[in-house]
Tab-separated table of C-alpha atoms in Angstrom:
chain	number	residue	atom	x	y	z
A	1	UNK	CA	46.057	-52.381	51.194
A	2	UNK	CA	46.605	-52.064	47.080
A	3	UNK	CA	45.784	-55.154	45.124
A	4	UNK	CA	47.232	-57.359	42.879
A	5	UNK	CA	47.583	-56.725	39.347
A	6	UNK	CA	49.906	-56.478	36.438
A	7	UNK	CA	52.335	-54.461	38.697
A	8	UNK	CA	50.461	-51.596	39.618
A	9	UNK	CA	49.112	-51.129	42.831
A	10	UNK	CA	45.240	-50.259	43.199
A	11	UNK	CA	41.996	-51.649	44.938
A	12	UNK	CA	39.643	-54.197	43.300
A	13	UNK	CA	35.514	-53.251	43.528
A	14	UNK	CA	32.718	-55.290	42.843
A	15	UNK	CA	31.198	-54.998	39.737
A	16	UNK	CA	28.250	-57.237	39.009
A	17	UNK	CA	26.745	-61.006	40.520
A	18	UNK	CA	25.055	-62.439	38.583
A	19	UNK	CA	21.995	-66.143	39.882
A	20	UNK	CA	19.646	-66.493	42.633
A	21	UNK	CA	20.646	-65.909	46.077
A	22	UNK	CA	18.501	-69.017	47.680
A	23	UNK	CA	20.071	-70.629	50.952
A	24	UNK	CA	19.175	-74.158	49.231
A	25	UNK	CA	20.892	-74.530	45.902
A	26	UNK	CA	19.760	-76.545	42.871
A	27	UNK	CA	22.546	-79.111	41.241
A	28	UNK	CA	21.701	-77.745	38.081
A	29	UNK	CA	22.388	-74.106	38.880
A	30	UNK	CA	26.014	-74.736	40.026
A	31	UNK	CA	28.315	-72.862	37.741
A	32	UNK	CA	30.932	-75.160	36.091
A	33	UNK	CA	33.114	-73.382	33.881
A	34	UNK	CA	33.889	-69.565	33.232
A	35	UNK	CA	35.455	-68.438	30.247
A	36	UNK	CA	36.275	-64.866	28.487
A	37	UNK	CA	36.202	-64.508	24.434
A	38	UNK	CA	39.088	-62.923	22.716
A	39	UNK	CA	37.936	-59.688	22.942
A	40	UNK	CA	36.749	-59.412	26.736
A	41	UNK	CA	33.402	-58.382	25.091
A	42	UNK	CA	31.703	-61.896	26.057
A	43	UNK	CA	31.964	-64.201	28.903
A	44	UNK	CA	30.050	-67.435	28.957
A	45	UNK	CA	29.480	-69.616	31.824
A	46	UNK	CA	28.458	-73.294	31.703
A	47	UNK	CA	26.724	-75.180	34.828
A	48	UNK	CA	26.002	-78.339	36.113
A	49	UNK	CA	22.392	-79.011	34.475
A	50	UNK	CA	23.965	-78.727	31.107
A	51	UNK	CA	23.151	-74.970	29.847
A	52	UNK	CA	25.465	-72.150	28.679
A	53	UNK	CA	24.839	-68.507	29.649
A	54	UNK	CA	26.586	-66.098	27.533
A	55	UNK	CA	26.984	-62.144	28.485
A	56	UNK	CA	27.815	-59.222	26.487
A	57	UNK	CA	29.836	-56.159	27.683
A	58	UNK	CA	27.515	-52.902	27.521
A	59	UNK	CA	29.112	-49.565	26.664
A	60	UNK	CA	30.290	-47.585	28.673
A	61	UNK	CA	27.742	-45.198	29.616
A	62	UNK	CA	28.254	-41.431	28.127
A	63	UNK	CA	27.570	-39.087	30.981
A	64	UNK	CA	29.527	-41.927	33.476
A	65	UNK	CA	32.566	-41.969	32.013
A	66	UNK	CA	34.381	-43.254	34.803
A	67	UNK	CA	31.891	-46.452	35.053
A	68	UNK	CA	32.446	-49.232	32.726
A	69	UNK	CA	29.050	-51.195	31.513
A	70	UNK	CA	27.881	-54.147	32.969
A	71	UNK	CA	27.427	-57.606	31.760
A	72	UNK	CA	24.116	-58.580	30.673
A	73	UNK	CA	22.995	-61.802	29.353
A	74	UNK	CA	23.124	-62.260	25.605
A	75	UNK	CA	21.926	-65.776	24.824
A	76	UNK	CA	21.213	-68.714	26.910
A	77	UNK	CA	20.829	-71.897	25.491
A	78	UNK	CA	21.086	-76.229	26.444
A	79	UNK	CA	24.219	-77.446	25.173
A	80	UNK	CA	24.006	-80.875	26.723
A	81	UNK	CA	21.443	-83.366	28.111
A	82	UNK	CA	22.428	-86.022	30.083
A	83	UNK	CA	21.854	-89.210	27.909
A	84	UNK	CA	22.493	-93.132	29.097
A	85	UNK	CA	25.025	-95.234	27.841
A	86	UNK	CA	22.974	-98.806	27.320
A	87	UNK	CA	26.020	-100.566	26.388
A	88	UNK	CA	28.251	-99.686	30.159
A	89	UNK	CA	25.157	-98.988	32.165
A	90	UNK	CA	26.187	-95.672	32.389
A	91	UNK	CA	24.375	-92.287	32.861
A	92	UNK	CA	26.303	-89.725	31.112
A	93	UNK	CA	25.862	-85.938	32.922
A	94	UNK	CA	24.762	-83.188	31.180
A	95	UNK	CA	27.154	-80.742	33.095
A	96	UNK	CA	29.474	-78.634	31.000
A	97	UNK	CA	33.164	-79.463	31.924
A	98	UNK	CA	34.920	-76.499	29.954
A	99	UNK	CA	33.836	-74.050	27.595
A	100	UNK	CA	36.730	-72.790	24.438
A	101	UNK	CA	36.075	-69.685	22.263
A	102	UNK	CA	37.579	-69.902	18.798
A	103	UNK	CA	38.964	-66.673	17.332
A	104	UNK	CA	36.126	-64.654	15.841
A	105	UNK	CA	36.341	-64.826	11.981
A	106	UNK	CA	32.582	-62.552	11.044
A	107	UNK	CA	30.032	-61.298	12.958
A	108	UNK	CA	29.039	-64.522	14.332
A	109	UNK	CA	30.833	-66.091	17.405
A	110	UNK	CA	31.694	-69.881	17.963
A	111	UNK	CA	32.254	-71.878	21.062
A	112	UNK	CA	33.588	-75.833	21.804
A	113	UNK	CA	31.036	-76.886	24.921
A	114	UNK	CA	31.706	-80.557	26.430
A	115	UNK	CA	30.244	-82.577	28.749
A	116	UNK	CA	32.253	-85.896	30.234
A	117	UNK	CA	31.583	-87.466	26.442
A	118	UNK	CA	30.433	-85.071	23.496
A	119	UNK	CA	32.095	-81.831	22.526
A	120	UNK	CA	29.796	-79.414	19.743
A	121	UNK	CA	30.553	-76.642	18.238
A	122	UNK	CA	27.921	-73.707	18.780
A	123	UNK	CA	27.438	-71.035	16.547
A	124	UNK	CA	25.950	-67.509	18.632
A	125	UNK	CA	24.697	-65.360	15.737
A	126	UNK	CA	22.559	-62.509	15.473
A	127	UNK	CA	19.820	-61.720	13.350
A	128	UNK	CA	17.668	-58.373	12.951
A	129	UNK	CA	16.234	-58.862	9.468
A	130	UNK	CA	13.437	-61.315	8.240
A	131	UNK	CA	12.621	-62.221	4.464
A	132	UNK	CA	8.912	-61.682	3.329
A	133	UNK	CA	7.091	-61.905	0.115
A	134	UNK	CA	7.658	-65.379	-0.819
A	135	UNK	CA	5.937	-66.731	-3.982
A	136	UNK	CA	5.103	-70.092	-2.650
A	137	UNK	CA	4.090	-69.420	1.025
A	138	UNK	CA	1.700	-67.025	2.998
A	139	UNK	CA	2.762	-64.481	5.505
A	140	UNK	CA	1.630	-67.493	8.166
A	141	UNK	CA	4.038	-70.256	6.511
A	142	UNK	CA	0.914	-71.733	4.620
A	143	UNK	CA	1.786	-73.156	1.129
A	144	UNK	CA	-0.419	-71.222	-1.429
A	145	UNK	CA	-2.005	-73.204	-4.302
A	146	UNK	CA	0.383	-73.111	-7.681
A	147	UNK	CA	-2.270	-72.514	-9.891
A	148	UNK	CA	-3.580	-69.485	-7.677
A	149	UNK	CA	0.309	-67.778	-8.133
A	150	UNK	CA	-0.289	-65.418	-10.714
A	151	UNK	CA	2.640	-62.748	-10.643
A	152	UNK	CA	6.065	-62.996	-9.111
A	153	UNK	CA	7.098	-61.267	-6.410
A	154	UNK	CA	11.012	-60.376	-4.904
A	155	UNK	CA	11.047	-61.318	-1.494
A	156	UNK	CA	12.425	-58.155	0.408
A	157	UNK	CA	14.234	-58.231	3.963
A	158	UNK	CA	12.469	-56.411	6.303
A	159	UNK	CA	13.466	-55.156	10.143
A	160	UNK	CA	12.566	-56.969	13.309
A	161	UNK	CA	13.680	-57.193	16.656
A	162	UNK	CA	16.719	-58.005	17.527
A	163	UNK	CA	17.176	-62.381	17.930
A	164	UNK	CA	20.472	-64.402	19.394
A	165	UNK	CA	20.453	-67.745	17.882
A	166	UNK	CA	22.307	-70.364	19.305
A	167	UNK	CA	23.035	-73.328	16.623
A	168	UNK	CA	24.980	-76.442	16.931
A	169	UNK	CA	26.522	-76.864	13.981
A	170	UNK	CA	29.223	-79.769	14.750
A	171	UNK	CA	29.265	-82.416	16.884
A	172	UNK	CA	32.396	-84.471	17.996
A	173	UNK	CA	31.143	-87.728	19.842
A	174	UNK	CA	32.097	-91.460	20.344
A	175	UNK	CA	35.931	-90.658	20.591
A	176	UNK	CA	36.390	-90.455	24.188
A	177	UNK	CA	36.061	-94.043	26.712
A	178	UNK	CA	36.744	-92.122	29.846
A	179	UNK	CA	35.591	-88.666	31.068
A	180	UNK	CA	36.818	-85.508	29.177
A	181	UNK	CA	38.576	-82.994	31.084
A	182	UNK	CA	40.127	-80.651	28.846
A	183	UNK	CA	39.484	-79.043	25.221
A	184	UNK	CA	42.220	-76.864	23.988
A	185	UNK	CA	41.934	-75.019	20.450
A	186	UNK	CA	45.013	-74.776	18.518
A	187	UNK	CA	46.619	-71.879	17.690
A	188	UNK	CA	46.064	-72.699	13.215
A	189	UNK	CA	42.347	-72.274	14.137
A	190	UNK	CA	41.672	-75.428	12.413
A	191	UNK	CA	42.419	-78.488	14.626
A	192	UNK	CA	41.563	-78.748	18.780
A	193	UNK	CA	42.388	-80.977	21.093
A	194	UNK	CA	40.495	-83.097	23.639
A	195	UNK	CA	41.430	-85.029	26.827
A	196	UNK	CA	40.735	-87.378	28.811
A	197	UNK	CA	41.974	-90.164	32.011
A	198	UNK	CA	44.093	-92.248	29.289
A	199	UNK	CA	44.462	-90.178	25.751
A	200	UNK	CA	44.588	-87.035	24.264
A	201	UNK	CA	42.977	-86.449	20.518
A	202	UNK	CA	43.158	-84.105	18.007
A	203	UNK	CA	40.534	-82.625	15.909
A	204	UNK	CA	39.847	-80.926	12.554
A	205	UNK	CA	36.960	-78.293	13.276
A	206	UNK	CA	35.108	-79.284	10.078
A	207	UNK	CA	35.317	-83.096	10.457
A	208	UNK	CA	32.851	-84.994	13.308
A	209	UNK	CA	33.807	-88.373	12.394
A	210	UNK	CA	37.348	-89.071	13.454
A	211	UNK	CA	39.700	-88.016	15.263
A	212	UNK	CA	43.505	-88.740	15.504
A	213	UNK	CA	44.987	-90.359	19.163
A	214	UNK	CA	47.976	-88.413	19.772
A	215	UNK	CA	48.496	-89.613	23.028
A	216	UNK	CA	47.753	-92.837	25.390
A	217	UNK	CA	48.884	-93.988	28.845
A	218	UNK	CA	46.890	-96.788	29.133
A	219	UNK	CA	48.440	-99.623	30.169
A	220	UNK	CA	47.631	-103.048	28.455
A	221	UNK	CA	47.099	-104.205	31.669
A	222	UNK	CA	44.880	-102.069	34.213
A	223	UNK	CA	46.299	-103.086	37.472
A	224	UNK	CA	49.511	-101.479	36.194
A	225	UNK	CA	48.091	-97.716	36.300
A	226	UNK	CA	49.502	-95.770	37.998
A	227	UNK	CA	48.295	-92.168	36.762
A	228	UNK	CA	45.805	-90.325	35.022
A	229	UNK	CA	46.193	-87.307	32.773
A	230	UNK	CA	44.425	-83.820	34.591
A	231	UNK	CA	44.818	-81.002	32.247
A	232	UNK	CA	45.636	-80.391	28.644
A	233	UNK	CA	46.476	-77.260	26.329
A	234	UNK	CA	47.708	-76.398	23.024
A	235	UNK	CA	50.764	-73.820	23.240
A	236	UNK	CA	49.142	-70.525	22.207
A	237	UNK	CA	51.493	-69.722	19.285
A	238	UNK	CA	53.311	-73.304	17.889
A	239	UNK	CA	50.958	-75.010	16.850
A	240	UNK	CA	52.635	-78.721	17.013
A	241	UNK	CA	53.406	-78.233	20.899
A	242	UNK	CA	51.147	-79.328	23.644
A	243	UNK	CA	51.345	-79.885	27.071
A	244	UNK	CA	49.851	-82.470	29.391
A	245	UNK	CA	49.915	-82.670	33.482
A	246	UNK	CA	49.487	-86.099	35.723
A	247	UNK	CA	47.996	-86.965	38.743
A	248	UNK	CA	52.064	-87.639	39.498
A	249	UNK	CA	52.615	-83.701	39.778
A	250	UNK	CA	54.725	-84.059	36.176
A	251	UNK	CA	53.609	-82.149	33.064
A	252	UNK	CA	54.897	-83.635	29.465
A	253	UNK	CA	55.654	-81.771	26.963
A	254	UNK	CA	55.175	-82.973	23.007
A	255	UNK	CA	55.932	-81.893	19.885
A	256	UNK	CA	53.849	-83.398	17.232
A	257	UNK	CA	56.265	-82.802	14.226
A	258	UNK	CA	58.557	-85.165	16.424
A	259	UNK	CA	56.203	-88.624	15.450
A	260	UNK	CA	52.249	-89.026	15.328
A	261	UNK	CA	51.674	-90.410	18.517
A	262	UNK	CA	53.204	-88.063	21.181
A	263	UNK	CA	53.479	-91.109	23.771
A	264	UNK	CA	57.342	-90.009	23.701
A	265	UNK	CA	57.408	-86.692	24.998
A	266	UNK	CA	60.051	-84.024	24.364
A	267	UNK	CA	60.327	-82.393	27.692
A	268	UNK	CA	59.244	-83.487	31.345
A	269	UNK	CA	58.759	-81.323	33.766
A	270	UNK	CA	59.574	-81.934	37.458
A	271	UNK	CA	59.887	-80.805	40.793
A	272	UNK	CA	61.992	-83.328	43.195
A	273	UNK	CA	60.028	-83.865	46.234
A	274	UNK	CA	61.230	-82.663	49.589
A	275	UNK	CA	61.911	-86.066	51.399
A	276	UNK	CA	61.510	-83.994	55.006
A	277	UNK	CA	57.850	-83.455	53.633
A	278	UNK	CA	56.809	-86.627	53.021
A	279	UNK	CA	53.054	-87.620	54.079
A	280	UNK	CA	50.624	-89.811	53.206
A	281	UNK	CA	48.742	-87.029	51.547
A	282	UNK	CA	52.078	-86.053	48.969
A	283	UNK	CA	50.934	-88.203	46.164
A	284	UNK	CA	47.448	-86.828	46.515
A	285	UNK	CA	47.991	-83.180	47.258
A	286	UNK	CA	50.883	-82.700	44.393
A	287	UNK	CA	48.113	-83.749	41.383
A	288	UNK	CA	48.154	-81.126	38.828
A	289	UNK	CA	44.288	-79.860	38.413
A	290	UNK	CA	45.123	-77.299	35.863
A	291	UNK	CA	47.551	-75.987	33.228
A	292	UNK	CA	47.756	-72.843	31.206
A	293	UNK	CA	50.590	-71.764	28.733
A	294	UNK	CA	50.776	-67.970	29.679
A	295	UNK	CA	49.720	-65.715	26.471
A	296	UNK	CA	53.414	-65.166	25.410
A	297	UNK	CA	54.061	-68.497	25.624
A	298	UNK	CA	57.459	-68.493	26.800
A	299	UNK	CA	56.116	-69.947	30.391
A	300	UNK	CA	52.808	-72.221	31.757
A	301	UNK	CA	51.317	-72.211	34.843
A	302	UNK	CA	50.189	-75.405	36.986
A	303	UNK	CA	48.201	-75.694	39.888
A	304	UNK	CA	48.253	-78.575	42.277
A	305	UNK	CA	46.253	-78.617	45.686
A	306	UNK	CA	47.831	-76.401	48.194
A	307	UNK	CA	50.087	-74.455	45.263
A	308	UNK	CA	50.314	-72.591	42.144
A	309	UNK	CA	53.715	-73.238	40.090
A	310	UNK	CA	55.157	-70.742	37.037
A	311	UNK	CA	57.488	-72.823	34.567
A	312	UNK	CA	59.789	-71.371	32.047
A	313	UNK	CA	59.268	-73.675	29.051
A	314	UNK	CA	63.313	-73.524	28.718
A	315	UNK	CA	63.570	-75.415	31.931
A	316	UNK	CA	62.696	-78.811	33.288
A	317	UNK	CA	64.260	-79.641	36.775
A	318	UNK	CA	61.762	-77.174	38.870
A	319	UNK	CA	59.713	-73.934	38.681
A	320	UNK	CA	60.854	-70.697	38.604
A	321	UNK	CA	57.966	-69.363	41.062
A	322	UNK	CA	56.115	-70.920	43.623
A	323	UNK	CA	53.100	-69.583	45.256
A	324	UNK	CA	51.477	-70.795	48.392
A	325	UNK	CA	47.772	-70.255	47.854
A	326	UNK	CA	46.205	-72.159	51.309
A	327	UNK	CA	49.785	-73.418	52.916
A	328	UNK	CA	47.853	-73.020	56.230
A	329	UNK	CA	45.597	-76.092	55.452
A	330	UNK	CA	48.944	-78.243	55.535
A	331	UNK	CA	47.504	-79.448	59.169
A	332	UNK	CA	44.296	-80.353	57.910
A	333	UNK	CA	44.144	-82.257	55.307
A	334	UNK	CA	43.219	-85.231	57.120
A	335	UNK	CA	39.901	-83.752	58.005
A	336	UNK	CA	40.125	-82.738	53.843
A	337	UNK	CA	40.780	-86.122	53.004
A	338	UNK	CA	37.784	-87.950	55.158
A	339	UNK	CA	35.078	-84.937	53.293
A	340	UNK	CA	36.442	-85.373	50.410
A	341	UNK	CA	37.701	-81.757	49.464
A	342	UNK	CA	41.073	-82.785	49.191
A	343	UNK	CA	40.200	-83.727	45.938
A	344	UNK	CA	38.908	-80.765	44.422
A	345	UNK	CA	40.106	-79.659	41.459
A	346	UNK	CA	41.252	-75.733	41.563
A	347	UNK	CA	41.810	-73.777	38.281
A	348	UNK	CA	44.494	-70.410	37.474
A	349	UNK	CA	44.284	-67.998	34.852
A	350	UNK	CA	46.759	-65.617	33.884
A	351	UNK	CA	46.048	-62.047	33.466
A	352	UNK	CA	46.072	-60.099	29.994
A	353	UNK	CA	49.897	-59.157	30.427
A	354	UNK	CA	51.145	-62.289	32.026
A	355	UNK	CA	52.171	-60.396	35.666
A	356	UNK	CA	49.311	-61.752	37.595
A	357	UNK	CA	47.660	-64.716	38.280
A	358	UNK	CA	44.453	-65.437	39.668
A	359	UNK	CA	43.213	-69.119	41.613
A	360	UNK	CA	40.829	-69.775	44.062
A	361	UNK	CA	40.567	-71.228	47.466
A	362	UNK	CA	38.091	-71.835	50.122
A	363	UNK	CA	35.410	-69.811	51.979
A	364	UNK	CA	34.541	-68.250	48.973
A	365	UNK	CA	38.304	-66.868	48.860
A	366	UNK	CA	40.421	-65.859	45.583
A	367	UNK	CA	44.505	-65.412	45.690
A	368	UNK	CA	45.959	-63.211	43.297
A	369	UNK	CA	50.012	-62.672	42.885
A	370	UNK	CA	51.858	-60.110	41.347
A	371	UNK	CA	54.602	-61.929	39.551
A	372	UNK	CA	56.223	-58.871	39.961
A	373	UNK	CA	56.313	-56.833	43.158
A	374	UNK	CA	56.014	-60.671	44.673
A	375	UNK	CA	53.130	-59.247	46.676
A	376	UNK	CA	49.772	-61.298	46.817
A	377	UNK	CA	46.856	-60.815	48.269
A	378	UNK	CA	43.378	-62.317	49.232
A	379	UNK	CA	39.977	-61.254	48.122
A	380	UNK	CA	36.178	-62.643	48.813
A	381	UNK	CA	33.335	-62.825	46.829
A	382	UNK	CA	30.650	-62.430	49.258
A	383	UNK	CA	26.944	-61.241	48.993
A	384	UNK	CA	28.266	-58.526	51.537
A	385	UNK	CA	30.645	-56.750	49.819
A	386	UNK	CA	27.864	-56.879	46.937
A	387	UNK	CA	27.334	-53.117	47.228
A	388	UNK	CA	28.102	-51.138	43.308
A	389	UNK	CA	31.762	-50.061	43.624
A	390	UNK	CA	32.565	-51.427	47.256
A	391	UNK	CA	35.897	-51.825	47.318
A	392	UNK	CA	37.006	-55.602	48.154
A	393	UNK	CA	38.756	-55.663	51.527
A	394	UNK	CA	41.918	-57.997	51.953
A	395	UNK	CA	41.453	-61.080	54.197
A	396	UNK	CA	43.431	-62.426	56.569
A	397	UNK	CA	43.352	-66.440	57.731
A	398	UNK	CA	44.896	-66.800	61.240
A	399	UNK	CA	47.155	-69.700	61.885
A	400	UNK	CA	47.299	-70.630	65.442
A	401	UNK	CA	47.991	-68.339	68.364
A	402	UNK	CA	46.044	-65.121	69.050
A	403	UNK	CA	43.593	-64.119	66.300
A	404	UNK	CA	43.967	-60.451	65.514
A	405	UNK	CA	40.261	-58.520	64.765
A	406	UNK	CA	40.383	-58.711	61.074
A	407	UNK	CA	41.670	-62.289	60.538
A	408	UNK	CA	39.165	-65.591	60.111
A	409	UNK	CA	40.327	-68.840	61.913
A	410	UNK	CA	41.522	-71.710	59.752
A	411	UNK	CA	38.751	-74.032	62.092
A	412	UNK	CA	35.516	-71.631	61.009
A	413	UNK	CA	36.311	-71.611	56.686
A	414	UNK	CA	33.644	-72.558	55.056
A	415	UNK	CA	34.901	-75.859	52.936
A	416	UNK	CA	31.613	-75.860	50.718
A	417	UNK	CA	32.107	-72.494	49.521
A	418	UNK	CA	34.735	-72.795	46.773
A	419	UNK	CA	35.965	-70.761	43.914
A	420	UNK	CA	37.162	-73.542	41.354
A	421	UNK	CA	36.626	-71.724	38.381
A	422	UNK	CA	38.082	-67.622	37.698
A	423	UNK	CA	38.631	-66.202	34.425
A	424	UNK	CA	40.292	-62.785	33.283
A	425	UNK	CA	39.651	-60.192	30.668
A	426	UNK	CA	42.496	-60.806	28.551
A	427	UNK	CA	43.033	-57.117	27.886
A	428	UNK	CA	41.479	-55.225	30.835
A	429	UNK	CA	41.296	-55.851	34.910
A	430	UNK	CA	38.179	-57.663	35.244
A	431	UNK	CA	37.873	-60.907	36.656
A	432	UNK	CA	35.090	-63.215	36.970
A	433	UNK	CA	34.614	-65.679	39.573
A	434	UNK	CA	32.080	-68.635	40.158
A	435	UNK	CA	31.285	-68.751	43.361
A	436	UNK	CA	28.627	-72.394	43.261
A	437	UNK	CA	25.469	-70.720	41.132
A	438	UNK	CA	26.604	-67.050	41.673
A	439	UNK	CA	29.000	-65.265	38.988
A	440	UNK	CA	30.823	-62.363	40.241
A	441	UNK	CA	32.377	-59.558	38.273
A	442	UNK	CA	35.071	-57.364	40.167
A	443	UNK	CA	36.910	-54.320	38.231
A	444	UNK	CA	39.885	-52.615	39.287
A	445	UNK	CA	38.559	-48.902	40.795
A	446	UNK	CA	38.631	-46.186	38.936
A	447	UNK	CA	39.028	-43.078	40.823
């Protein structure tokens, strides 16, 4: 069967995977958040113990032209470590909740990391020169005597292996009370914003030390709660519009030339519930655990538990696509509930052109759907299929009845194997997928 991408029919192979393949994972090693540059030419990764793994795209290799180069790592480096709040009695994790590339300016490349608490900016640079021939220093960094100095010398640059620094050079702290679930940077390159539970800020890039509340649902009195804000993102070409979803299945839209604080929004988006449908599990199951403004901008995507949802910005009242992603877990989400899983929180991504989108599932599953041809389709990222080039075979999850030879039974998924996290080159078809400590890479074949 073809696959699933921006309208044209053809297979997906695997590519690359990248982390150990122990039977006993560390904590620490479970992959976090996946995110593409600009270009496609990087992807970094963050994980649970706090670190950020960046890879570079290879070249294509000259005498394989129909092979396109790997991802290798480029720079690793600690971005967070976990730290204790002495004031709340609080340990803070070091995991990395998202990772945000700002538009390359020079040769260097920048990144927002953030844990539940601190965002920083990090600076990836590279350097292949080193300065020698100081005046007041040895080769060895030993300070020479003044009175010993008796010519001057130019220091001249000289070549040296080839170094990837990682440098913080911001950090944005102290602004957030509850856990931080979203950073979005805006589309003037100068300001970002940051969620969390109750409030959304923005930032200036350059200034650490305050930040402006733009939005805050907290009521004055606690017991009145009644939702929490899930996702966050800065429209990707108006750069006073922002969007926010709710636990409530509702996503807000502001507009901050309207008044400073965006508690008023200007649109509300809303699906009326099917009364026919109604379970104990609705409120739970229709929480919104991700939203992305397609690159156009003209629609955004949510995804909610058993769902993914394409909005046109120009209308509020209900979506103009609906995908199923796992409708045949409907029946079990009892058994979901009692381990827990029914509150995992999926992401989408959009693909380069807008026609496909990507989320995962269980088992190790993915779903892709061809906005389209209206076809989707379902793809694993299994250690088996782990051969260069294999070509990913479609799976099939019976439903009841007789199980045909291909198909896996909804009763034998694995519910600890879960893709949460899937990002896609925004101008070719590769995909990466975090599959707990394992990244894979799948390419569209090229015959």
């Amino acid at each position: 069967m073809a696959g699933v991408a921006g309208g044209n029919d053809f297979q997906w192979c695997f590519s690359q995977v990248k982390g150990a393949i122990d039977e006993d994972v560390a904590e620490a090693d479970i992959i976090s958040t996946v995110e593409f540059n600009h270009s496609g030419e990087l992807l970094a990764t963050g994980d649970k113990g706090g670190r950020v793994v960046i890879f570079q795209h290879e070249q294509e290799c000259k005498n394989r032209p129909n092979l396109r180069g790997e991802y290798n790592v480029y720079s690793t480096f600690q971005s967070h470590e976990p730290e204790f709040d002495y004031l709340k009695s609080l340990e803070i994790e070091e995991k990395i909740n998202k990772i945000r590339w700002l538009p390359q300016q020079n040769s260097a490349h920048f990144l927002l990391s953030t844990n539940d608490k601190t965002i920083k900016l990090w600076k990836i640079g590279e350097r292949d020169k080193r300065a020698e021939g100081y005046n007041l220093k040895d080769e060895d960094g030993r300070l020479r005597d003044p009175f010993r100095i008796t010519s001057l010398r130019v220091p001249v640059l000289m070549p040296m292996d080839l170094m990837v620094e990682a440098s913080p050079r911001r950090v944005f702290a102290n602004a957030h009370t509850y856990h931080i679930n979203s950073i979005s940077v805006n589309s003037d390159h100068q300001t970002y914003l940051s969620a969390d539970d109750l409030r959304i800020n923005l930032w200036h890039l350059e200034i650490t030390d305050r930040s402006f509340n733009i939005v805050d649902i907290k009521p004055a009195n606690m017991e009145e709660l009644t939702e929490v804000i899930t996702a966050a993102e800065c429209h990707p070409n108006q750069c006073n519009v922002f969007v926010y979803s709710s636990s409530k299945g509702t996503i807000r839209l502001c507009d901050m030339r309207t008044a400073a604080l965006c508690d008023s929004h200007t649109k509300f988006f809303e699906e009326p519930e099917d009364p026919s449908s109604r379970s104990f599990f609705s409120e739970i199951i229709s929480s919104i655990s991700d939203v992305k403004f397609s690159h156009s901008g003209r629609y955004m995507m949510t995804r909610d538990y058993l769902s993914v949802k394409v909005w046109d910005l120009n209308m509020e009242n209900r979506p103009v696509e609906t995908y199923q992603v796992h409708e045949y877990l409907r029946s079990k989400l009892c058994s979901l509930y009692e381990n827990d899983c029914i509150f995992d929180k999926f992401e989408c991504c959009w693909n380069g052109s807008d026609s496909a989108i990507m989320t995962g599932s269980y088992n190790n599953f993915f779903r892709m759907f061809d906005r389209n041809t209206r076809k989707d389709i379902t793809l694993e990222a299994s250690r088996e299929s782990s051969k260069p080039r294999a070509t990913l075979k479609p799976r099939k999850v019976s439903t009841g009845g007789k199980r045909k030879k291909d198909e896996i039974s909804v009763d034998s998924l694995d519910f600890n194997k879960k893709i949460l996290h899937t990002a896609w080159h925004p101008k070719e078809n590769v995909i990466a997928v975090a599959a707990t400590n394992n990244l894979y890479i799948f390419q569209d074949k090229i015959n």
